[in-house]
PDB file of C-alpha atoms and ligand atoms in Angstrom:
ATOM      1  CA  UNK A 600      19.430 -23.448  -4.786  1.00 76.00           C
ATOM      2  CA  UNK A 601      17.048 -21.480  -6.193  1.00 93.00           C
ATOM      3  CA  UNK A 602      15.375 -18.289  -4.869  1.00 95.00           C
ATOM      4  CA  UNK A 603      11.423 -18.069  -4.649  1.00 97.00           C
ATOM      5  CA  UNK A 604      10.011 -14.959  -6.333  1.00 98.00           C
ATOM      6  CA  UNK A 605       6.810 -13.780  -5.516  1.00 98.00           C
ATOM      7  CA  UNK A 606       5.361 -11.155  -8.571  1.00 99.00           C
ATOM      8  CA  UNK A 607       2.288  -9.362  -7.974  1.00 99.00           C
ATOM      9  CA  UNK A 608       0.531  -8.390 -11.590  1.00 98.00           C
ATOM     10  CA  UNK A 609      -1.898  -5.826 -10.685  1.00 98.00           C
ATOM     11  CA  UNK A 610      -3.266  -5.960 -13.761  1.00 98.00           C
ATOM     12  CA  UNK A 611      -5.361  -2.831 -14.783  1.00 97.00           C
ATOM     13  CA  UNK A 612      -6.259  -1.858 -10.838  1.00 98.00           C
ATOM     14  CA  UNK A 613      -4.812   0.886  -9.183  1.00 98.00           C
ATOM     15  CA  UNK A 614      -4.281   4.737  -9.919  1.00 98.00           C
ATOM     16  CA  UNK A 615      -1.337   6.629  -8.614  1.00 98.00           C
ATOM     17  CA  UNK A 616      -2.502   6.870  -4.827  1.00 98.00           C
ATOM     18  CA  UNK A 617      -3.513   3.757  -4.510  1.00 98.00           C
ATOM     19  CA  UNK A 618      -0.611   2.196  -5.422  1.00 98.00           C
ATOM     20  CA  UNK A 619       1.528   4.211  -3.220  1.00 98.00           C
ATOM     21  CA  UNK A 620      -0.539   2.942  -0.557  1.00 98.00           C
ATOM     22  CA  UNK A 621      -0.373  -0.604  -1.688  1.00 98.00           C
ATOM     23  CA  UNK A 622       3.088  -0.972  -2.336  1.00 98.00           C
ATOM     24  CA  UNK A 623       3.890   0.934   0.757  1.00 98.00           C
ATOM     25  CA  UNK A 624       2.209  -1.394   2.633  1.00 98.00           C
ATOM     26  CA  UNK A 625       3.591  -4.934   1.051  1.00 98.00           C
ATOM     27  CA  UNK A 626       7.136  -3.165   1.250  1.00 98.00           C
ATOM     28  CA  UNK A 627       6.004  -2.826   5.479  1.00 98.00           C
ATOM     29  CA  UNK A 628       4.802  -6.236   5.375  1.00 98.00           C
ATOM     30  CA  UNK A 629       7.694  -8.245   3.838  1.00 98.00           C
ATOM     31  CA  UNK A 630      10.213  -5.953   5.382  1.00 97.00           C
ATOM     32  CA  UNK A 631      11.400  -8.791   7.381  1.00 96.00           C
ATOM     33  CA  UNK A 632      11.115 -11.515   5.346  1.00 97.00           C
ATOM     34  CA  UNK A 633      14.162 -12.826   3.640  1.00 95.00           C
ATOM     35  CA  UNK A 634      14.602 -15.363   1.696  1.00 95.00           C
ATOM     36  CA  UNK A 635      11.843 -14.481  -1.463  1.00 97.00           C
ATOM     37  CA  UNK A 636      12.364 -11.818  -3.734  1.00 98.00           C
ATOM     38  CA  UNK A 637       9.485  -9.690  -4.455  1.00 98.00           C
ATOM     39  CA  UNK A 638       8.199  -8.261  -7.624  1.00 98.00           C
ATOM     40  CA  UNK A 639       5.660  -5.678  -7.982  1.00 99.00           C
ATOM     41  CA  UNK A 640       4.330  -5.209 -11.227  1.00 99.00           C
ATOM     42  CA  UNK A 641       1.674  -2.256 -11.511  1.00 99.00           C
ATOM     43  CA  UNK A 642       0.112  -0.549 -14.538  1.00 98.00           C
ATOM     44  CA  UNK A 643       2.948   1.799 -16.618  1.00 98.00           C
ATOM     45  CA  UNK A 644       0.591   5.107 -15.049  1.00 98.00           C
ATOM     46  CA  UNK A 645       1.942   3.884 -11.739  1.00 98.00           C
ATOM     47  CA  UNK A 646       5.146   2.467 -12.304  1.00 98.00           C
ATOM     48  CA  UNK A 647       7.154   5.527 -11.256  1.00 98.00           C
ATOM     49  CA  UNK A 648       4.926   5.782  -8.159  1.00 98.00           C
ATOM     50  CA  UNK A 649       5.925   2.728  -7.217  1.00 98.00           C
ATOM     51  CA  UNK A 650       9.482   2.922  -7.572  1.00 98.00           C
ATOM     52  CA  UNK A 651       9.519   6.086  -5.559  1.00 98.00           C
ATOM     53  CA  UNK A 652       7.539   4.030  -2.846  1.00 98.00           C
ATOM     54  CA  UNK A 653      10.279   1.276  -3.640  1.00 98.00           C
ATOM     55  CA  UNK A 654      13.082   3.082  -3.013  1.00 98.00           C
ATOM     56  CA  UNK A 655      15.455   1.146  -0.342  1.00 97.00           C
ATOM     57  CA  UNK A 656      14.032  -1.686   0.159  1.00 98.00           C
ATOM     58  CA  UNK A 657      14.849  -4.904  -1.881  1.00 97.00           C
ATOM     59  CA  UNK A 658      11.479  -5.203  -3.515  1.00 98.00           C
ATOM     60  CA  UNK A 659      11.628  -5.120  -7.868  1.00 98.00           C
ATOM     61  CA  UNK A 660       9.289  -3.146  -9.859  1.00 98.00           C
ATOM     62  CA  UNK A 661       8.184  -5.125 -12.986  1.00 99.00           C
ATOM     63  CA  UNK A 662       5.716  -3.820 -15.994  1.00 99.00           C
ATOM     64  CA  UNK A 663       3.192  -5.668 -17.314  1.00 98.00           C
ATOM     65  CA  UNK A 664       4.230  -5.732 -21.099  1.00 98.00           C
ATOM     66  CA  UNK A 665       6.365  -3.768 -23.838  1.00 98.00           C
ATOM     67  CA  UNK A 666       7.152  -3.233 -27.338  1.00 98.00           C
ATOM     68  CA  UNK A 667      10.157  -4.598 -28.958  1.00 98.00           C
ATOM     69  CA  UNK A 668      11.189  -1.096 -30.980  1.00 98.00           C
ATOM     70  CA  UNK A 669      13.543   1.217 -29.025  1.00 97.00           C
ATOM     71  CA  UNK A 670      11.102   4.137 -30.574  1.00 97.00           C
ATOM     72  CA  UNK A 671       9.064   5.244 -33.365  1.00 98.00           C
ATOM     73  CA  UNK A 672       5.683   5.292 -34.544  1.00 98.00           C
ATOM     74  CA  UNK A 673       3.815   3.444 -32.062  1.00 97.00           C
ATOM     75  CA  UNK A 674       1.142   5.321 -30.558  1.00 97.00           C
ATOM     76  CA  UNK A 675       0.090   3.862 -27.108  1.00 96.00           C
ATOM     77  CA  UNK A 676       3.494   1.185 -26.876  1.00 97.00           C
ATOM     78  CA  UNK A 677       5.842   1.975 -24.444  1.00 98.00           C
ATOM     79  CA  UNK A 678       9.745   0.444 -24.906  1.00 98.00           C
ATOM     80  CA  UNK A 679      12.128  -1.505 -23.076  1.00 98.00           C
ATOM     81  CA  UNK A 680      14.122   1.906 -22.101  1.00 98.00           C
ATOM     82  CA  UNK A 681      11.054   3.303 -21.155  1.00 98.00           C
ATOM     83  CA  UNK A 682      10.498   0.728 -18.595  1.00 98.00           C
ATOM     84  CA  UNK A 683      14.244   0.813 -17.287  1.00 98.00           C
ATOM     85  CA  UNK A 684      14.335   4.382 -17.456  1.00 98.00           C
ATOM     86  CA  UNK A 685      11.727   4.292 -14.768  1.00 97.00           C
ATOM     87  CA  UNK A 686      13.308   1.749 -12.051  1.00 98.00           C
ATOM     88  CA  UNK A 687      11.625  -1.564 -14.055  1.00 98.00           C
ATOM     89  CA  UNK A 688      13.863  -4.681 -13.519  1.00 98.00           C
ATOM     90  CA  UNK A 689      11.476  -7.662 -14.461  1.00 98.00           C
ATOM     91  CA  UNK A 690       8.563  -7.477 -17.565  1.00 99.00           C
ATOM     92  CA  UNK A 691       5.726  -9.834 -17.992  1.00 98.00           C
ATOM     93  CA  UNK A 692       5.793 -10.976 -21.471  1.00 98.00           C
ATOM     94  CA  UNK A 693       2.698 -13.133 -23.163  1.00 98.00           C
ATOM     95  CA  UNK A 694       0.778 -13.224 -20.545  1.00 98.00           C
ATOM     96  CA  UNK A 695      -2.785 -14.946 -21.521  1.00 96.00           C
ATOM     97  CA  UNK A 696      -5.023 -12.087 -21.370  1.00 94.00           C
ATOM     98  CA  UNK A 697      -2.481  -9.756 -23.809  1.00 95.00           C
ATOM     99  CA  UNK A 698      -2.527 -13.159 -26.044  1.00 94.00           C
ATOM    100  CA  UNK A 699      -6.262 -12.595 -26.289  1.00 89.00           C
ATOM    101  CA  UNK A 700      -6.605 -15.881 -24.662  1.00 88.00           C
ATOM    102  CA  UNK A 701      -9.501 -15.372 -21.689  1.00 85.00           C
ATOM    103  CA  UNK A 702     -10.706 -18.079 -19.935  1.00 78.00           C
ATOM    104  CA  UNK A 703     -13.693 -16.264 -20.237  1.00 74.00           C
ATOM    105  CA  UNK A 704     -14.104 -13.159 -22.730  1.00 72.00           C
ATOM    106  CA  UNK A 705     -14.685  -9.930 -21.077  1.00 71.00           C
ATOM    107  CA  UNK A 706     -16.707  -8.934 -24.166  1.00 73.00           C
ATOM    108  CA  UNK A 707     -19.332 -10.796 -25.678  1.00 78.00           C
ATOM    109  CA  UNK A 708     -18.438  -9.284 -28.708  1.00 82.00           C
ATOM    110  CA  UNK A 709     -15.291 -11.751 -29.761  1.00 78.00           C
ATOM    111  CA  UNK A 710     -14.233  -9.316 -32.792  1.00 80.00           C
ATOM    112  CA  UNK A 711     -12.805  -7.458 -29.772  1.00 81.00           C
ATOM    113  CA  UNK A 712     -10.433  -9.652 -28.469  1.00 78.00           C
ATOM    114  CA  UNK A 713      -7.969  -9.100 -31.419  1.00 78.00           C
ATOM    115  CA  UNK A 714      -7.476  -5.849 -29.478  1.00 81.00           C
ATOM    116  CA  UNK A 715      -5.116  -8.060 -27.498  1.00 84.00           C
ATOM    117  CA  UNK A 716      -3.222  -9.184 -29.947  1.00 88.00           C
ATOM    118  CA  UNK A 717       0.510 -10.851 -28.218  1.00 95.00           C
ATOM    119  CA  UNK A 718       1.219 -14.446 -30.445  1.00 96.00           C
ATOM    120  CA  UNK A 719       4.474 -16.449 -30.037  1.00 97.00           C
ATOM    121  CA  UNK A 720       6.213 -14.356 -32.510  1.00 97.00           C
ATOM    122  CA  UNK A 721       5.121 -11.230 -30.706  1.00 97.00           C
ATOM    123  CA  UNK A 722       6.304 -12.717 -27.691  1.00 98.00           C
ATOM    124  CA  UNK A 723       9.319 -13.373 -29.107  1.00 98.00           C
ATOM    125  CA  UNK A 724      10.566 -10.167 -30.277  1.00 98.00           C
ATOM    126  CA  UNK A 725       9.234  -8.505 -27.060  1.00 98.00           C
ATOM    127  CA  UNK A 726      11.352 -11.293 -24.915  1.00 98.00           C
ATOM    128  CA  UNK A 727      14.413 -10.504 -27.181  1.00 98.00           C
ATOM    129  CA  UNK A 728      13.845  -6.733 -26.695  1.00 98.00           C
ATOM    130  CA  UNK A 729      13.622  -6.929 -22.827  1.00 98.00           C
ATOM    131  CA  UNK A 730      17.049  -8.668 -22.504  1.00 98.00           C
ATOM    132  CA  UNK A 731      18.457  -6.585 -25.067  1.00 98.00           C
ATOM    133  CA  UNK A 732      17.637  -4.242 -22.422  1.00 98.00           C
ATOM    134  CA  UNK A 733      18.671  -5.948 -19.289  1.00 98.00           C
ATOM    135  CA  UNK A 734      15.222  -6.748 -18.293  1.00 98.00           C
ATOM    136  CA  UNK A 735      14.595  -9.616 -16.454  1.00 98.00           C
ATOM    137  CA  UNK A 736      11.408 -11.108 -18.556  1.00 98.00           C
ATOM    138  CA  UNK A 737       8.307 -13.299 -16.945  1.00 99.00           C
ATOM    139  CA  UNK A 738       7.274 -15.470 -20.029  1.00 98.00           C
ATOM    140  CA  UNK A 739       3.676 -16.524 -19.523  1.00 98.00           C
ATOM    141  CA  UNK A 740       2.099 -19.943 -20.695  1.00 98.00           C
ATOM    142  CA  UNK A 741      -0.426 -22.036 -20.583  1.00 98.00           C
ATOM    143  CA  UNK A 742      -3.240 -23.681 -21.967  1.00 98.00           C
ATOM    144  CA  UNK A 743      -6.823 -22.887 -22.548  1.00 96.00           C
ATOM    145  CA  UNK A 744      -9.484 -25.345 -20.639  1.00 96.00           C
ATOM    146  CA  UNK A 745     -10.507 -26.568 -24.219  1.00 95.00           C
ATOM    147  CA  UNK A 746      -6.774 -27.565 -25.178  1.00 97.00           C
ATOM    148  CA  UNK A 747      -6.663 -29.036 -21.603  1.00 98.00           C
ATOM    149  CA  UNK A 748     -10.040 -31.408 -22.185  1.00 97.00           C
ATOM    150  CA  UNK A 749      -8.288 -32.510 -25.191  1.00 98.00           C
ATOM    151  CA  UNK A 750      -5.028 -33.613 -24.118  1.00 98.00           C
ATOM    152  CA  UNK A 751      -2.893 -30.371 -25.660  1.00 98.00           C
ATOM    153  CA  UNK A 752      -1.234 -29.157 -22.716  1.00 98.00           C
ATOM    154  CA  UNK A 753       1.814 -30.140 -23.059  1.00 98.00           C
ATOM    155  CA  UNK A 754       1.742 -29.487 -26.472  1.00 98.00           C
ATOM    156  CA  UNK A 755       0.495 -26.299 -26.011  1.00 98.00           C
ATOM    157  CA  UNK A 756       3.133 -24.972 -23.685  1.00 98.00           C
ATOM    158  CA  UNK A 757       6.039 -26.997 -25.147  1.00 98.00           C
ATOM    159  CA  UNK A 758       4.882 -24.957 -28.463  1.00 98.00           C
ATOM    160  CA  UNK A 759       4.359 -21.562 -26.352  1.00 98.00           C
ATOM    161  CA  UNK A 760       8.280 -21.488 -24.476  1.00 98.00           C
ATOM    162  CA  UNK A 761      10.020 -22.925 -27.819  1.00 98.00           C
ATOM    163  CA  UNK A 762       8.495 -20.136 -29.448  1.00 98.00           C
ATOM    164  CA  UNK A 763       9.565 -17.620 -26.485  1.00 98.00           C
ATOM    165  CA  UNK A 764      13.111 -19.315 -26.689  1.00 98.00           C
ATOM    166  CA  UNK A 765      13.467 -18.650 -30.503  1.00 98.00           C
ATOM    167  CA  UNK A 766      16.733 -17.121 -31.521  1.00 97.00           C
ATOM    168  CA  UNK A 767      18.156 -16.318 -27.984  1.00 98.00           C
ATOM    169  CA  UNK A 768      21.622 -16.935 -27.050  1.00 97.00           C
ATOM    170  CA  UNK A 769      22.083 -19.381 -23.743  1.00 97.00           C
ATOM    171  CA  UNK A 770      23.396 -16.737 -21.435  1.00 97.00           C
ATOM    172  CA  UNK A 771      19.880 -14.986 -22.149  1.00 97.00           C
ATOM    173  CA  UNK A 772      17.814 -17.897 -21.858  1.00 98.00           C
ATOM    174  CA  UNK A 773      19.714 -17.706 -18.231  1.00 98.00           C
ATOM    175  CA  UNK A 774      17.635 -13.890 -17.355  1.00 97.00           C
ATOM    176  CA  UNK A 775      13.885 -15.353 -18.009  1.00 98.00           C
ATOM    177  CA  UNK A 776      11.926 -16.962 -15.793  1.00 98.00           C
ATOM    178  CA  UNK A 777       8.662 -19.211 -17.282  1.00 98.00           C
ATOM    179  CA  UNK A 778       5.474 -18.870 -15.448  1.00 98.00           C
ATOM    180  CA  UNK A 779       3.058 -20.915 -16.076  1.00 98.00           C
ATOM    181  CA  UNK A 780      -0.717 -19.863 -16.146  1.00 98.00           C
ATOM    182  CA  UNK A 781      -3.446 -22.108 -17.266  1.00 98.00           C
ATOM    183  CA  UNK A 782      -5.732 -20.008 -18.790  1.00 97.00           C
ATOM    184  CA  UNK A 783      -8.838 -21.352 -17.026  1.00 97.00           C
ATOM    185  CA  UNK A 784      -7.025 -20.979 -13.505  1.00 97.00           C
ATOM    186  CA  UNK A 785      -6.844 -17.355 -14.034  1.00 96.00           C
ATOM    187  CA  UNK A 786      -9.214 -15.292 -11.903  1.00 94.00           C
ATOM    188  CA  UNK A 787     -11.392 -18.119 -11.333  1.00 94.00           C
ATOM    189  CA  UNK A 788     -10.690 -19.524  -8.088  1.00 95.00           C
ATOM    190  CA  UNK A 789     -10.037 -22.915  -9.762  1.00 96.00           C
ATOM    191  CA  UNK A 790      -5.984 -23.618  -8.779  1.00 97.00           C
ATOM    192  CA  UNK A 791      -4.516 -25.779 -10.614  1.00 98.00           C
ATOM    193  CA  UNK A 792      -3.947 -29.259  -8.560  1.00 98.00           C
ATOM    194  CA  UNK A 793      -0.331 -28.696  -6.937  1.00 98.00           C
ATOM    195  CA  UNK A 794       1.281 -32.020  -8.105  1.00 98.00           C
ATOM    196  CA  UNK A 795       0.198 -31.190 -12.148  1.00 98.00           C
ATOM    197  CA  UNK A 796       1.002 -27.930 -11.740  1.00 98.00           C
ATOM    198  CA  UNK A 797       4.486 -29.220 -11.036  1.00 98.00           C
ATOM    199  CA  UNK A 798       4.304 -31.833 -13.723  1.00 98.00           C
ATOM    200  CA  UNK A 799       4.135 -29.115 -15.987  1.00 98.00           C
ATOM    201  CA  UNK A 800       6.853 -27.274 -14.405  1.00 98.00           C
ATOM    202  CA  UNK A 801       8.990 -29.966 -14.723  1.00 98.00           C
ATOM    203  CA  UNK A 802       8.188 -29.891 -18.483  1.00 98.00           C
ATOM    204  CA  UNK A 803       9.520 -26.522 -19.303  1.00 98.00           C
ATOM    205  CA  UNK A 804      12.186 -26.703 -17.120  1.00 98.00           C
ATOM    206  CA  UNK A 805      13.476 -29.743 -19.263  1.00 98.00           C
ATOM    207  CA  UNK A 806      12.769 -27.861 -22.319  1.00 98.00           C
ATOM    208  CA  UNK A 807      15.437 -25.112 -21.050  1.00 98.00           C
ATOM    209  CA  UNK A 808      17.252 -28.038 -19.947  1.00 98.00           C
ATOM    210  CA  UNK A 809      17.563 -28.687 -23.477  1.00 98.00           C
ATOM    211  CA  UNK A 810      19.103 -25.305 -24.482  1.00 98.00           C
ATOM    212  CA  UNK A 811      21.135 -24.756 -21.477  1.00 98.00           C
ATOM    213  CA  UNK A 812      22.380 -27.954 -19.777  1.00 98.00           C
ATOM    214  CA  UNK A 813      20.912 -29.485 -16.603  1.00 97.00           C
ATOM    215  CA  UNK A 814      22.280 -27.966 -14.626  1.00 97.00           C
ATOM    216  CA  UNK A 815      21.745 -24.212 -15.711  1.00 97.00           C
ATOM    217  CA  UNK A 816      17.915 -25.454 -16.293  1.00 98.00           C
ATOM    218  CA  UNK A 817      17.868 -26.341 -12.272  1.00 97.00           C
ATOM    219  CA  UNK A 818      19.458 -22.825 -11.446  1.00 97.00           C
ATOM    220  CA  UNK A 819      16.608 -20.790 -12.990  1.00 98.00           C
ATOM    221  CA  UNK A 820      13.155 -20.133 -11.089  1.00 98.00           C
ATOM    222  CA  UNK A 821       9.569 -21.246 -12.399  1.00 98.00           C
ATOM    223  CA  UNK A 822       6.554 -19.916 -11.373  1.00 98.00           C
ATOM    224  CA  UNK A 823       2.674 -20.897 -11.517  1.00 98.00           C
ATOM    225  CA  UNK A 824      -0.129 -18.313 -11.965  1.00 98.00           C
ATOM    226  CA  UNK A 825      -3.886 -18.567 -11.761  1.00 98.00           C
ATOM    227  CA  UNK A 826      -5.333 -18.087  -8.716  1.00 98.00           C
ATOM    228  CA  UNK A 827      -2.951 -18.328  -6.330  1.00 98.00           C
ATOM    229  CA  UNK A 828      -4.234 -17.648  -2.637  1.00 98.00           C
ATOM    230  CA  UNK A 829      -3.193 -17.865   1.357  1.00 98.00           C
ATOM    231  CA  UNK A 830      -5.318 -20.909   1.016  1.00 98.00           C
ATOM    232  CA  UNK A 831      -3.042 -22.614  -1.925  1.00 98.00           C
ATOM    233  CA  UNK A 832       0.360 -20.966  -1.700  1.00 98.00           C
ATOM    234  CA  UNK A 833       1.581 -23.344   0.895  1.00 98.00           C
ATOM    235  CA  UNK A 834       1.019 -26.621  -1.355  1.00 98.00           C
ATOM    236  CA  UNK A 835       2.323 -25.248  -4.053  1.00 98.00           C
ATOM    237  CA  UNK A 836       5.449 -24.153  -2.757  1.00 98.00           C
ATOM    238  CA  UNK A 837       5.680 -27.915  -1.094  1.00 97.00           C
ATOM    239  CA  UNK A 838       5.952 -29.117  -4.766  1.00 98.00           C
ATOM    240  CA  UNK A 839       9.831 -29.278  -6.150  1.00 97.00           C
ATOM    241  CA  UNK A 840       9.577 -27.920  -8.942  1.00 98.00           C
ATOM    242  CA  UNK A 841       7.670 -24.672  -8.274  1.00 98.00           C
ATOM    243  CA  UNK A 842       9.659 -21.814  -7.687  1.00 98.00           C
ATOM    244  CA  UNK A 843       6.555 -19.029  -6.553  1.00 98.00           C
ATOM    245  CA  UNK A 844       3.669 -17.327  -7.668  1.00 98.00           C
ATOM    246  CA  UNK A 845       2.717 -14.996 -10.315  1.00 98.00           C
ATOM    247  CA  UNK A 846       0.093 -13.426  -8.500  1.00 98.00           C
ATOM    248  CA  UNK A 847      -2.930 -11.394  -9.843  1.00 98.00           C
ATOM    249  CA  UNK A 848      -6.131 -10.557  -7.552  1.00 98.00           C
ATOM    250  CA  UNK A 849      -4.820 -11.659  -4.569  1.00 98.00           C
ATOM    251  CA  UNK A 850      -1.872  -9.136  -4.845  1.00 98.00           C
ATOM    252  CA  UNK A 851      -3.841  -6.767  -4.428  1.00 98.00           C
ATOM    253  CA  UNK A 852      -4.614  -7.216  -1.105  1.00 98.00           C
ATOM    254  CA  UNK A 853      -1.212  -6.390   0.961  1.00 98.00           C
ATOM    255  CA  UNK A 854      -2.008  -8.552   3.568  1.00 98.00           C
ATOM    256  CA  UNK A 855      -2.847 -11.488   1.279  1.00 98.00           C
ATOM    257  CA  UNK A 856       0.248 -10.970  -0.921  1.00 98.00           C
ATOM    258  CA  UNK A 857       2.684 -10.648   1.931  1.00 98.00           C
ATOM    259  CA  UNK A 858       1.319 -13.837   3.341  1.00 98.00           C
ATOM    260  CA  UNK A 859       2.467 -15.570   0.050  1.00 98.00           C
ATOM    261  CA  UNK A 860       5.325 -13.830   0.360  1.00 98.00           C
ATOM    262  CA  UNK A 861       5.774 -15.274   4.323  1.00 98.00           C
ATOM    263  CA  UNK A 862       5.279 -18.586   2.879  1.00 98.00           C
ATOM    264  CA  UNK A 863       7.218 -18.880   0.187  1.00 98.00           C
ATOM    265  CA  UNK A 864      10.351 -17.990   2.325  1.00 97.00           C
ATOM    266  CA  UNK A 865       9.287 -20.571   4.871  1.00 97.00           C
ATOM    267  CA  UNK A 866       8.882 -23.567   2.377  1.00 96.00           C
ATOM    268  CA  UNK A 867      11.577 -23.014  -0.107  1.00 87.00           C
ATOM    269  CA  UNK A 868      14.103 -20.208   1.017  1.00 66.00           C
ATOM    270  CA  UNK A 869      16.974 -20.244   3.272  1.00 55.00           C
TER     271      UNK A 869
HETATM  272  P1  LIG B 880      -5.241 -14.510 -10.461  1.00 68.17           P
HETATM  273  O1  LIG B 880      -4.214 -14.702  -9.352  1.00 68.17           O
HETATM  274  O2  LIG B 880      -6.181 -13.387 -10.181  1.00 68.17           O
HETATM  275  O3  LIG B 880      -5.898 -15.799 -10.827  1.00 68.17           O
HETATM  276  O4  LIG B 880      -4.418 -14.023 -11.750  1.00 68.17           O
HETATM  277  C1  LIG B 880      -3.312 -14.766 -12.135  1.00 68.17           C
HETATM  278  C2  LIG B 880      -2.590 -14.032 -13.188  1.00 68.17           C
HETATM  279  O5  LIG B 880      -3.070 -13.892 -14.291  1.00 68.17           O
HETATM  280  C3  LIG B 880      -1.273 -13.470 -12.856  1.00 68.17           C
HETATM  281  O6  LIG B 880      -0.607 -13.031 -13.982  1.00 68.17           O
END
């Protein structure tokens, strides 16, 4: 049986006091709710905020990305003992927009997006690093609405978690869970229909299937990202294969989020 998660990725929203006050208030609003675990996931200015607004309750604080050195010359990187030594359990590794891979650019200027500049090797060594570390890694893929118009998805992903997977011993492969986040679902409103999301789903999960057994691959959780909402969360968490949400603007809102959180529980846990 596997255990929903719900992770909120705040993205690059929220200075200190705000993020007291919104983690305070999706720690108040799950309080009761068992049956989901609950990741929280804020900027690195705020993670230590958060874990002090954490602190006894059985929430998880997440960051949102890391580099796979322990130290060094790396000005602006932050490590995987960084991240632990501030209360992280979970990272999000590869997510879309770090791959430079934006639905739609936030520049017009596209000499900018090598700014963001994750790949599956990247990926890779900062997936290694985080459960070198004991982090509990969120590998993000998913394919761009181009790739998707010309029949790549599954390509594209199967490409994207082999990468991810590359050089990791099983009992690793055990500590990640996939997300999956079509690009063009990101931020737009546009969910992904429920029954391909979990066609998709299903793909990865036999992928790990294929480096872990069956039965190990059914243990561990998959999530879908890209605008997930009170509006969606309940069909997607009908589908089998979907374990919960990787959850950006709506996450933001504690009521919102703790809704997704309510639901999850209800369809899948217990
Ligand atoms: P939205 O929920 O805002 O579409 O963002 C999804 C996401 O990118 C989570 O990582």
């Amino acid at each position: 049986m596997r255990i929903p998660i719900m992770a909120g990725n705040w993205k690059m929203n929220c200075d200190n006091d705000e993020a007291w006050d919104l983690a305070v208030a999706v720690a108040d609003g799950v309080e009761e709710i068992e049956g989901c675990q609950v990741v929280l996931c804020p900027p690195f200015t705020a993670l230590s905020t958060v874990e002090e607004a954490l602190e006894g309750t059985d929430l998880a604080l997440g960051a949102q990305d890391l580099y796979w050195a322990d130290s060094g010359a790396f000005t602006g990187e932050v490590s995987a003992r960084m991240l632990t030594s501030c209360g992280c359990e979970y990272v999000i590794i590869g997510h879309s927009e770090r791959r430079g891979r934006f639905g739609k650019p936030p520049e017009d200027d596209p000499r900018l997006l090598t700014v963001f500049g994750d790949n599956d090797a990247t990926v890779n060594r900062k997936v290694r690093a985080a459960v070198a570390a004991d982090l509990l890694p969120i590998v993000c893929v998913g394919e761009l609405l181009s790739e998707r118009e010309a029949g790549q998805t599954d390509e594209v992903v199967r490409q994207q978690v082999l990468a991810a997977l590359e050089g990791l011993a099983e009992e690793d492969i055990l500590d990640l869970t996939f997300a999956y986040e079509p690009v063009w679902a990101i931020g737009t409103g546009q969910v992904c229909d429920a029954p391909e999301a979990n066609r998709v789903i299903r793909l990865i999960r036999d992928l790990l299937a294929e480096k872990v057994g069956t039965a190990e691959a059914e243990n561990l959780a998959i999530l879908y990202g890209g605008s997930v909402s009170p509006d969606n969360i309940r069909g997607l968490m009908e589908q089998p294969e979907i374990d919960g949400g990787l959850v950006g603007g709506a996450s933001l809102k504690a009521e919102a989020f703790c809704e997704l959180v309510r639901v999850a529980a209800e369809v899948r846990g217990a």
